[in-house]
Coordinates of C-alpha atoms in Angstrom, one line a residue:
M273 CA -43.8 22.6 2.4
A274 CA -40.7 23.4 0.8
W275 CA -38.3 24.4 2.8
T276 CA -34.7 27.1 2.7
Q277 CA -31.7 26.1 3.2
N278 CA -30.2 29.2 5.6
F279 CA -26.3 29.5 6.0
T280 CA -25.9 31.8 7.9
P281 CA -28.5 30.4 10.5
I282 CA -26.4 31.5 14.1
I283 CA -27.3 35.4 14.1
D284 CA -27.1 35.5 11.0
N285 CA -23.6 35.6 11.0
L286 CA -21.5 33.0 8.9
V287 CA -17.8 32.5 11.6
L288 CA -20.9 31.7 14.4
S289 CA -22.4 29.9 11.7
S290 CA -20.1 27.6 10.4
L291 CA -18.6 26.9 14.0
V292 CA -21.9 25.3 14.6
A293 CA -22.0 23.2 11.3
L294 CA -18.0 21.8 11.9
I295 CA -19.6 20.1 15.6
P296 CA -20.4 16.8 14.3
I297 CA -17.5 16.5 12.0
L298 CA -15.7 17.3 15.1
Y299 CA -17.5 14.7 16.6
F300 CA -16.7 11.8 14.5
F301 CA -13.1 13.2 15.0
W302 CA -12.8 12.4 18.2
A303 CA -15.0 9.9 18.6
L304 CA -12.5 7.4 16.4
T305 CA -9.3 9.5 17.8
I306 CA -9.8 10.0 20.9
K307 CA -12.5 8.2 22.2
R308 CA -12.1 5.4 20.1
M309 CA -15.4 4.4 19.5
K310 CA -16.2 1.2 16.9
G311 CA -17.0 2.2 13.4
Y312 CA -20.3 2.0 13.2
M313 CA -20.9 3.5 17.0
A314 CA -18.8 6.3 15.7
G315 CA -20.8 6.7 12.3
L316 CA -24.9 5.4 14.5
T317 CA -23.8 8.4 17.3
T318 CA -22.3 10.9 14.5
L319 CA -25.6 10.5 12.2
L320 CA -27.1 11.7 15.2
V321 CA -25.0 14.2 15.9
A322 CA -26.1 16.2 13.2
F323 CA -29.8 15.3 13.6
A324 CA -29.2 17.8 16.2
V325 CA -26.9 20.8 14.7
A326 CA -30.1 20.1 11.0
I327 CA -33.1 20.2 13.2
F328 CA -32.0 22.6 15.8
A329 CA -29.9 25.1 14.9
Y330 CA -31.0 24.9 11.4
G331 CA -34.2 24.9 11.3
M332 CA -34.5 22.0 8.8
P333 CA -37.4 19.6 9.6
V334 CA -37.6 17.0 11.3
G335 CA -39.0 15.1 8.8
K336 CA -36.5 15.9 6.1
V337 CA -33.6 15.3 7.7
V338 CA -35.2 11.9 8.1
M339 CA -35.2 11.4 4.5
S340 CA -32.1 13.3 3.7
A341 CA -30.9 10.6 5.8
S342 CA -33.0 7.4 4.2
Q343 CA -31.8 9.0 1.0
G344 CA -28.2 8.6 1.8
A345 CA -28.5 5.4 4.2
V346 CA -30.3 3.8 -0.3
Y347 CA -27.0 5.4 -0.9
G348 CA -24.4 3.6 1.6
L349 CA -25.8 0.3 0.8
L350 CA -26.1 0.3 -3.3
P351 CA -23.9 0.9 -4.8
I352 CA -20.9 1.4 -1.8
G353 CA -22.0 -1.5 0.3
W354 CA -23.1 -4.1 -2.9
I355 CA -19.2 -3.5 -3.7
I356 CA -17.2 -4.3 -0.5
I357 CA -19.9 -7.7 -0.3
T358 CA -18.5 -8.8 -3.8
S359 CA -15.2 -7.2 -3.3
V360 CA -14.9 -9.3 0.1
F361 CA -16.9 -12.7 -1.7
L362 CA -14.3 -13.3 -4.5
Y363 CA -11.3 -12.3 -2.2
K364 CA -12.5 -15.5 -0.4
M365 CA -13.3 -17.6 -2.8
T366 CA -9.5 -17.2 -4.3
V367 CA -8.5 -18.6 -0.5
K368 CA -11.3 -20.7 -0.2
S369 CA -10.0 -22.6 -3.8
G370 CA -6.0 -22.4 -2.6
Q371 CA -5.7 -19.9 -5.6
F372 CA -4.7 -17.5 -3.8
N373 CA -1.3 -19.9 -2.8
I374 CA -0.8 -19.3 -6.2
I375 CA -1.3 -16.0 -6.2
R376 CA 1.1 -15.1 -3.8
S377 CA 3.7 -17.5 -5.0
S378 CA 3.0 -15.2 -8.5
V379 CA 4.1 -12.4 -6.3
L380 CA 7.0 -13.5 -4.8
S381 CA 8.7 -15.0 -8.0
L382 CA 8.3 -11.4 -9.3
T383 CA 10.0 -9.6 -5.7
E384 CA 10.1 -10.9 -2.1
D385 CA 10.8 -7.5 -1.2
R386 CA 7.4 -6.0 1.1
R387 CA 8.1 -2.2 -0.9
L388 CA 8.4 -3.2 -4.2
Q389 CA 5.0 -5.4 -3.9
A390 CA 3.4 -2.1 -2.4
L391 CA 4.4 -0.2 -5.4
L392 CA 2.9 -3.1 -7.8
V393 CA -0.6 -4.1 -5.2
A394 CA -1.5 -0.9 -3.8
F395 CA -0.1 1.9 -6.3
S396 CA -0.1 0.3 -10.1
F397 CA -2.8 -1.9 -9.5
G398 CA -5.0 0.0 -7.7
A399 CA -5.3 2.8 -9.8
F400 CA -5.6 0.1 -12.3
L401 CA -8.9 -0.7 -10.1
E402 CA -9.6 3.4 -9.1
G403 CA -9.4 4.1 -13.1
A404 CA -12.1 1.4 -14.0
A405 CA -14.6 1.1 -10.9
G406 CA -13.9 3.8 -7.8
F407 CA -16.5 3.3 -5.4
G408 CA -14.6 1.3 -2.8
A409 CA -13.0 -1.7 -5.2
P410 CA -9.8 -0.2 -5.3
V411 CA -8.7 0.2 -1.4
A412 CA -11.1 -3.1 -0.9
I413 CA -9.5 -5.4 -3.5
S414 CA -5.9 -3.7 -3.1
A415 CA -5.8 -4.3 0.5
A416 CA -7.2 -7.9 0.6
L417 CA -4.5 -9.3 -2.2
L418 CA -1.3 -7.7 0.2
V419 CA -2.4 -9.3 3.5
G420 CA -3.7 -12.2 1.3
L421 CA 0.7 -11.6 1.0
G422 CA 1.7 -11.1 4.0
F423 CA 1.6 -7.7 5.0
N424 CA 0.0 -6.9 8.7
P425 CA -3.9 -6.1 7.8
L426 CA -4.3 -2.7 9.3
Y427 CA -0.8 -1.2 7.3
A428 CA -2.3 -2.7 4.4
A429 CA -5.0 -0.7 5.0
G430 CA -3.5 2.1 5.5
I431 CA -0.6 2.0 2.8
C432 CA -3.3 1.4 0.2
L433 CA -5.4 4.7 1.2
I434 CA -2.6 7.0 0.6
A435 CA -1.5 5.0 -2.5
N436 CA -4.7 5.5 -3.2
T437 CA -4.5 9.2 -3.8
A438 CA -3.0 9.2 -6.9
P439 CA -6.0 8.0 -9.3
V440 CA -9.2 9.3 -6.9
A441 CA -9.4 12.7 -9.3
F442 CA -9.9 11.0 -12.0
G443 CA -11.3 8.0 -11.2
A444 CA -15.0 5.7 -12.3
V445 CA -13.8 6.4 -16.3
G446 CA -13.3 10.8 -14.6
I447 CA -17.1 10.9 -13.1
P448 CA -15.5 13.5 -10.8
I449 CA -14.2 15.9 -13.6
I450 CA -16.6 14.4 -15.7
A451 CA -19.5 15.4 -13.7
M452 CA -18.7 19.6 -12.9
E453 CA -18.6 20.3 -16.3
G454 CA -22.8 20.6 -16.3
P455 CA -22.7 22.9 -13.2
T456 CA -20.5 25.3 -14.1
G457 CA -20.2 25.2 -17.8
I458 CA -16.3 24.7 -18.0
A459 CA -15.4 22.2 -20.0
A460 CA -14.5 18.5 -18.4
M461 CA -11.7 18.6 -21.1
E462 CA -10.1 21.8 -19.8
I463 CA -10.5 21.0 -16.2
S464 CA -8.6 16.9 -17.4
K465 CA -6.2 19.6 -18.7
M466 CA -4.9 21.8 -16.0
V467 CA -5.6 18.9 -13.2
G468 CA -3.4 17.2 -15.2
R469 CA -0.4 20.0 -14.5
Q470 CA -1.6 19.1 -11.1
L471 CA -1.6 15.7 -9.8
P472 CA 1.3 14.4 -11.6
F473 CA 3.5 16.0 -8.9
L474 CA 1.9 14.4 -6.6
S475 CA 1.7 10.7 -8.3
A476 CA 5.6 11.1 -8.9
F477 CA 6.4 11.4 -4.8
I478 CA 3.4 8.8 -3.6
P479 CA 5.6 6.4 -4.4
L480 CA 8.1 7.6 -2.6
Y481 CA 6.6 8.3 0.3
L482 CA 5.2 5.6 0.4
I483 CA 8.1 3.7 1.3
L484 CA 9.9 6.5 3.0
I485 CA 7.0 5.6 5.3
M486 CA 6.8 1.5 5.6
S487 CA 10.8 1.6 5.9
G488 CA 13.1 5.0 6.4
W489 CA 15.0 6.5 3.9
K490 CA 18.1 4.1 4.3
R491 CA 15.7 1.3 2.6
T492 CA 14.1 3.8 0.7
I493 CA 17.1 5.0 -0.9
E494 CA 17.7 1.2 -1.6
V495 CA 14.6 1.2 -4.0
L496 CA 15.5 4.6 -5.6
P497 CA 15.0 3.1 -9.2
A498 CA 12.1 1.3 -8.8
I499 CA 10.5 4.0 -6.9
V500 CA 11.5 5.8 -9.8
V501 CA 10.2 3.6 -12.8
S502 CA 7.0 3.5 -11.0
G503 CA 6.5 7.6 -10.3
L504 CA 7.6 8.4 -13.5
S505 CA 5.8 6.6 -15.3
F506 CA 2.1 7.1 -14.1
A507 CA 2.9 10.8 -14.0
I508 CA 3.8 11.7 -17.4
T509 CA 1.5 8.8 -18.2
Q510 CA -1.3 10.8 -16.5
Y511 CA 0.2 14.3 -18.3
V512 CA -0.4 13.2 -21.4
S513 CA -3.4 10.6 -21.7
S514 CA -5.4 14.0 -19.0
N515 CA -4.3 17.2 -21.6
F516 CA -4.0 15.2 -25.1
I517 CA -7.1 12.6 -25.1
G518 CA -9.8 13.5 -21.5
P519 CA -10.8 12.7 -18.9
E520 CA -11.7 8.7 -19.1
L521 CA -8.6 7.2 -20.0
P522 CA -6.1 8.6 -17.1
D523 CA -6.1 5.9 -13.8
I524 CA -5.9 2.5 -16.6
L525 CA -3.7 4.3 -18.8
S526 CA -1.4 5.4 -16.1
A527 CA -1.8 2.2 -14.2
L528 CA -0.8 -0.5 -16.7
V529 CA 2.2 1.9 -18.2
S530 CA 3.4 2.1 -14.0
L531 CA 2.5 -1.8 -13.5
F532 CA 4.1 -3.3 -16.5
A533 CA 7.1 -1.5 -16.9
L534 CA 7.9 -2.0 -13.4
A535 CA 7.5 -5.2 -13.7
I536 CA 9.6 -5.5 -16.7
F537 CA 12.7 -3.4 -15.1
L538 CA 12.3 -6.0 -12.2
K539 CA 13.1 -8.7 -14.5
F540 CA 16.7 -6.4 -15.0
W541 CA 17.4 -5.1 -11.6
K542 CA 17.0 -5.8 -7.9
P543 CA 17.0 -4.5 -4.8
K544 CA 20.6 -5.0 -2.9
T545 CA 18.5 -5.9 0.6
I546 CA 15.8 -7.8 0.4
F547 CA 12.8 -5.8 2.8
R548 CA 11.0 -7.8 5.4
F549 CA 8.6 -6.4 8.3
K550 CA 10.0 -7.2 11.7
S551 CA 7.6 -9.3 13.2
E552 CA 8.4 -11.0 9.4
E553 CA 11.6 -11.8 10.2
T554 CA 11.6 -12.1 13.7
A555 CA 8.7 -14.9 12.4
A556 CA 11.5 -16.4 10.1
A557 CA 14.2 -16.5 12.2
V558 CA 11.8 -18.9 15.1
E559 CA 11.0 -21.6 12.0
E560 CA 14.3 -21.2 10.6
S561 CA 15.5 -22.3 14.1
A562 CA 12.1 -24.9 14.6
S563 CA 13.2 -26.5 11.6
P564 CA 14.9 -25.8 7.7
R565 CA 12.9 -23.2 5.5
E566 CA 10.4 -25.9 2.7
T567 CA 11.4 -24.8 -0.8
E568 CA 8.9 -22.8 -2.3
K569 CA 6.4 -24.4 -4.6
K570 CA 7.5 -24.0 -8.2
Y571 CA 4.1 -23.5 -10.8
T572 CA 3.8 -23.6 -14.2
K573 CA 2.6 -20.6 -16.1
W574 CA -1.0 -21.6 -17.1
Q575 CA -1.0 -22.3 -13.0
V576 CA 0.0 -19.4 -11.8
F577 CA -2.8 -18.1 -15.0
H578 CA -5.3 -19.9 -14.2
A579 CA -5.4 -18.2 -10.9
W580 CA -4.7 -15.0 -11.2
S581 CA -8.6 -15.4 -13.5
P582 CA -10.9 -14.7 -10.8
F583 CA -9.1 -10.7 -10.4
L584 CA -8.5 -10.7 -14.5
L585 CA -12.0 -11.5 -14.8
L586 CA -12.8 -8.4 -11.9
T587 CA -10.9 -6.7 -13.7
L588 CA -12.6 -7.4 -17.4
F589 CA -16.1 -7.2 -16.0
I590 CA -15.6 -3.2 -14.4
T591 CA -13.8 -2.2 -17.3
I592 CA -16.9 -3.4 -19.7
W593 CA -19.3 -2.0 -17.3
G594 CA -17.4 1.9 -17.8
M595 CA -17.0 1.6 -20.9
N596 CA -19.6 4.0 -23.4
P597 CA -22.5 2.9 -24.4
I598 CA -22.6 -0.3 -22.8
K599 CA -22.7 1.4 -19.0
P600 CA -25.6 3.6 -19.7
A601 CA -27.8 0.8 -21.3
L602 CA -26.8 -1.0 -18.5
S603 CA -29.2 1.6 -16.4
G604 CA -31.5 1.7 -19.1
H605 CA -30.2 5.1 -20.0
Y606 CA -29.0 3.8 -23.9
E607 CA -30.2 6.1 -26.6
G608 CA -28.5 4.5 -29.3
T609 CA -29.6 2.0 -32.2
N610 CA -27.3 -1.7 -31.7
A611 CA -30.1 -4.1 -31.2
F612 CA -27.8 -5.9 -28.4
L613 CA -27.4 -2.8 -26.5
K614 CA -30.8 -2.3 -27.1
G615 CA -31.7 -5.6 -25.2
I616 CA -30.0 -4.5 -22.5
N617 CA -30.7 -2.0 -21.9
E618 CA -34.5 -3.1 -21.5
I619 CA -33.6 -5.1 -19.2
G620 CA -31.4 -2.4 -17.3
K621 CA -34.8 -0.7 -17.4
I622 CA -36.3 -3.3 -16.0
V623 CA -33.8 -3.6 -13.0
T624 CA -33.3 0.6 -12.5
F625 CA -35.3 2.5 -9.6
Q626 CA -35.4 6.4 -9.5
I627 CA -38.4 6.9 -7.3
E628 CA -38.9 10.4 -5.7
V629 CA -37.5 10.6 -1.9
P630 CA -41.1 11.2 -0.5
G631 CA -41.5 14.8 1.5
L632 CA -37.8 15.7 0.3
H633 CA -37.5 15.6 -3.1
N634 CA -37.9 19.6 -4.9
E635 CA -38.5 20.5 -1.0
I636 CA -35.9 22.5 -0.2
I637 CA -34.4 25.8 -2.4
G638 CA -31.1 25.9 -2.1
S639 CA -29.0 28.8 -2.6
G640 CA -29.7 29.3 -6.7
G641 CA -32.9 29.6 -5.1
L642 CA -33.7 26.5 -7.3
P643 CA -35.5 23.3 -6.0
I644 CA -33.2 20.4 -4.8
A645 CA -34.4 16.6 -6.5
A646 CA -33.8 14.5 -4.0
F647 CA -34.1 10.8 -5.7
Y648 CA -33.4 7.2 -4.2
K649 CA -31.4 5.4 -6.7
I650 CA -30.6 2.0 -7.4
E651 CA -29.2 0.5 -10.2
L652 CA -28.8 -3.4 -9.8
L653 CA -27.6 -4.1 -13.3
G654 CA -25.5 -1.3 -13.8
A655 CA -24.0 -1.7 -10.4
A656 CA -19.9 -1.8 -10.0
G657 CA -20.6 -4.5 -7.0
T658 CA -22.5 -6.5 -9.7
A659 CA -19.9 -7.1 -12.5
I660 CA -17.9 -8.1 -9.4
L661 CA -20.7 -10.5 -8.7
L662 CA -20.6 -11.9 -12.5
A663 CA -16.4 -12.1 -12.3
A664 CA -17.2 -14.1 -8.6
I665 CA -20.5 -16.4 -10.5
V666 CA -18.1 -17.5 -13.6
T667 CA -15.0 -17.6 -11.2
K668 CA -17.2 -20.4 -9.8
F669 CA -16.5 -22.9 -12.6
I670 CA -13.3 -22.3 -12.9
V671 CA -11.8 -23.1 -10.0
H672 CA -14.9 -26.0 -9.6
M673 CA -16.3 -24.4 -6.4
S674 CA -19.7 -26.5 -5.6
S675 CA -22.6 -24.6 -4.4
K676 CA -22.7 -25.0 -1.4
D677 CA -19.8 -23.7 -0.5
F678 CA -20.2 -21.0 -3.0
L679 CA -23.5 -20.0 -1.2
A680 CA -21.2 -20.7 2.1
T681 CA -18.7 -18.1 2.0
F682 CA -21.2 -15.8 0.1
V683 CA -22.7 -15.6 2.9
E684 CA -19.8 -15.1 5.7
A685 CA -19.2 -12.7 3.8
M686 CA -22.4 -11.0 4.0
K687 CA -21.8 -12.0 8.0
E688 CA -18.7 -10.3 8.7
L689 CA -19.7 -7.5 7.0
A690 CA -22.6 -6.5 8.8
K691 CA -21.1 -3.7 10.7
P692 CA -18.8 -2.1 8.7
I693 CA -21.6 -2.1 5.1
L694 CA -23.9 -0.3 9.0
M695 CA -20.9 2.4 9.4
I696 CA -21.0 3.2 5.7
S697 CA -24.6 3.2 5.4
S698 CA -24.7 6.1 8.7
V699 CA -21.9 7.9 7.4
V700 CA -23.1 8.2 3.9
A701 CA -26.4 9.5 5.4
F702 CA -24.8 12.1 7.7
A703 CA -23.0 13.4 4.7
Y704 CA -26.4 13.8 3.3
V705 CA -28.0 15.4 6.5
T706 CA -25.1 17.8 6.0
N707 CA -25.7 18.6 2.4
S708 CA -29.6 19.2 2.6
S709 CA -29.7 21.3 5.6
G710 CA -26.9 24.2 3.9
M711 CA -24.1 23.1 6.7
S712 CA -22.0 22.4 4.5
T713 CA -22.0 25.3 2.1
T714 CA -22.1 27.7 5.2
L715 CA -18.4 25.9 5.7
G716 CA -17.8 26.3 1.9
M717 CA -18.7 30.3 2.1
T718 CA -16.3 30.4 5.2
L719 CA -13.3 30.0 3.2
A720 CA -14.4 31.4 0.1
K721 CA -13.7 35.0 2.2
T722 CA -10.5 34.4 2.6
G723 CA -9.3 36.6 0.0
D724 CA -5.9 36.8 -1.8
F725 CA -5.6 33.7 0.0
F726 CA -8.0 31.6 -1.0
P727 CA -5.8 30.2 -4.1
F728 CA -3.9 28.3 -1.3
F729 CA -7.2 27.4 0.3
A730 CA -9.3 26.2 -2.3
P731 CA -7.7 22.9 -2.3
V732 CA -9.2 22.8 1.3
L733 CA -12.9 23.1 0.0
G734 CA -12.0 19.7 -1.4
W735 CA -10.8 18.2 1.1
L736 CA -13.3 18.6 3.0
G737 CA -16.7 18.3 0.8
V738 CA -14.4 14.4 0.3
F739 CA -14.2 13.9 3.7
I740 CA -18.2 14.7 4.3
T741 CA -19.4 12.8 0.7
G742 CA -16.3 10.1 0.4
S743 CA -16.2 11.0 -3.1
D744 CA -14.6 13.4 -5.5
T745 CA -17.9 13.6 -7.3
S746 CA -20.1 14.5 -4.7
A747 CA -17.2 16.7 -3.7
N748 CA -17.0 18.5 -6.8
L749 CA -20.5 19.2 -7.1
L750 CA -21.0 20.7 -4.2
F751 CA -18.0 22.6 -4.6
G752 CA -17.5 23.8 -8.1
G753 CA -20.4 26.1 -8.2
L754 CA -18.6 27.7 -5.3
Q755 CA -15.1 27.8 -6.4
K756 CA -16.3 29.4 -10.2
V757 CA -17.9 32.2 -8.5
T758 CA -14.4 33.0 -5.8
A759 CA -12.2 32.2 -8.4
I760 CA -13.9 35.1 -10.5
K761 CA -14.2 37.5 -8.1
I762 CA -10.5 37.8 -6.5
G763 CA -9.5 37.7 -10.2
M764 CA -8.1 33.7 -10.4
E765 CA -8.9 31.3 -13.2
P766 CA -11.8 29.2 -12.8
V767 CA -10.6 26.4 -14.4
L768 CA -7.3 26.2 -11.4
A769 CA -10.0 26.3 -8.7
L770 CA -11.8 23.6 -10.1
A771 CA -8.5 21.9 -10.8
A772 CA -7.4 22.8 -7.0
N773 CA -11.1 21.6 -5.8
S774 CA -10.4 17.5 -7.3
S775 CA -6.8 17.7 -6.8
G776 CA -7.3 18.4 -3.3
G777 CA -10.2 16.4 -3.0
V778 CA -7.7 13.0 -3.2
T779 CA -6.1 13.4 -0.3
G780 CA -9.5 13.8 2.0
K781 CA -10.2 10.3 0.4
M782 CA -7.5 8.4 2.8
I783 CA -9.4 10.1 6.2
S784 CA -13.2 9.9 4.6
P785 CA -14.8 8.0 7.2
Q786 CA -16.7 6.0 4.3
S787 CA -13.2 4.9 3.2
I788 CA -11.9 3.9 6.5
A789 CA -14.5 2.1 6.9
I790 CA -14.7 0.2 3.6
A791 CA -11.1 -1.0 4.3
C792 CA -10.7 -2.3 7.5
A793 CA -14.0 -4.6 6.7
A794 CA -12.1 -5.7 3.9
V795 CA -9.2 -6.9 5.9
G796 CA -11.7 -8.0 8.7
L797 CA -10.4 -5.6 11.2
A798 CA -14.2 -3.7 12.0
G799 CA -14.3 -1.9 14.7
R800 CA -10.8 -0.7 14.6
E801 CA -11.7 1.9 12.3
S802 CA -10.0 4.3 14.4
E803 CA -6.6 3.7 14.3
L804 CA -6.6 3.5 10.5
L805 CA -8.0 7.6 11.2
R806 CA -4.9 8.2 13.9
F807 CA -2.9 6.1 10.6
T808 CA -4.1 8.6 7.8
L809 CA -4.7 11.8 9.0
K810 CA -1.4 12.9 9.7
H811 CA -0.3 11.5 6.0
S812 CA -3.7 13.5 4.7
L813 CA -3.2 16.6 5.8
F814 CA 0.7 16.7 4.7
L815 CA -0.3 15.5 0.8
L816 CA -3.5 18.5 0.8
L817 CA -0.4 21.0 2.5
L818 CA 1.3 20.4 -0.4
V819 CA -1.7 20.3 -3.1
C820 CA -2.1 23.8 -1.7
I821 CA 1.7 25.1 -2.7
I822 CA 0.7 23.7 -6.0
T823 CA -2.2 25.5 -6.8
F824 CA -1.3 28.9 -4.5
L825 CA 2.4 28.7 -6.5
Q826 CA 0.2 28.5 -9.6
N827 CA -1.9 31.0 -9.6
G828 CA 1.5 33.4 -9.3
F829 CA 4.7 32.2 -11.1
L830 CA 3.9 29.6 -11.8
A831 CA 0.7 30.8 -14.0
W832 CA 1.4 29.7 -17.1
M833 CA 1.2 26.4 -17.0
I834 CA -3.0 27.5 -16.8
P835 CA -4.1 25.3 -20.1

């Protein structure tokens, strides 16, 4: 029997209903930041709180709540959990085979400065992975790389989450922007243009902000030339590609331009002093007093290339997995005539499953009066995690790892990630319950009531959506229609509201429970998610404020920037 969502269940009052809808979110913040629960316990108990609110306040049938949670849990396992497992597995292979020592040496030969390493790995390389794959891979891989270079694990995770702000809107080959076209009727290219006139301001600022967080103002000024090269090369490329090419390539192109521009610049310029963390300086002083410092071993260009090959393969496979028309073929949706792709398409059909969620599919009537489809979507071949696994399999032969060690490393990664994956599945389940019950729409409707101030608050909707769902794509699908309707009602350009949703969403990624769990899992800090959330929360709110101000100004005297 179908159930109709009620967005004002508390005495038909939107404000009171929104306060009730906030309970699971406030509980999650309390559980992690004040109570300091283990991540998986915070996730599971938040899910139980969401169950209670959905059933007793929103009147959602118990069976539908359970099935909605199961739909989210499956998505938490695949593709998200699968990406984390394979990413950590590949990283562990490079460590166990000794190749990561060469990778570390190659980065140190470019620069030993921790500030510049953060720009190269967390900002530029992380953005490339976001553009090619998304779904947690960028933070997982770049954070693991920084830890391997010697960064404190918690700091590495936090830095990578903040750095990941710049590319999220165009992540996974532009999916967040492309996804908005369907439900809103506004061309993806127009949304891409508008986002490309907001985010470059943030992208140019993020490198400066990252180094400021790491080292303070005085040490930031020392590397200002490198910051300018990194930030401006990224921002300019992001603007040009989003406005004149489309939403698919801004991240990949911006990241590559930024990475090569900074690497080339560092061949001709070096900072006056080498920045290291205080803990490293203390350890180095003790080591030097105990014994003479060993000279860093020199490696040939071939050895360096060989060591980096696992990550080059990862990049290659992920890029191929995201390309058209290969991407639809891997999922069994290819409709072209190429014989090779048709063969892949047949395999894709066999290992791709789209199963109706029993008791939930078309059993909930949404805000438009239409039933909401609900499927378990399992893409074994098309998942980005499978691309990373293939890179790991090829790496096995490149680094000459025995089958026994290969399997042992995989099992080790699985055991380490059991609790983080449990947290991820539980918070995605919470997100699905929040959406299915109507709680997220209640919160969106409340923000939409801000009238003339809505242009300022429009990014908050995206921020809230990404916090709840862990995905800019999902947040755009969740609130895109509401943004458009509200914008038309108050005389705001709809494309600006949609861009604000996506741009605001990128600042929520660093505090999303899924992102926090992924980052902690990648650097071996499972159970310390509360510390990471406390680190990123203030930065998320500050960057959100910047996007709110930009959107408000673009609705006023900067309206000439709207395409």
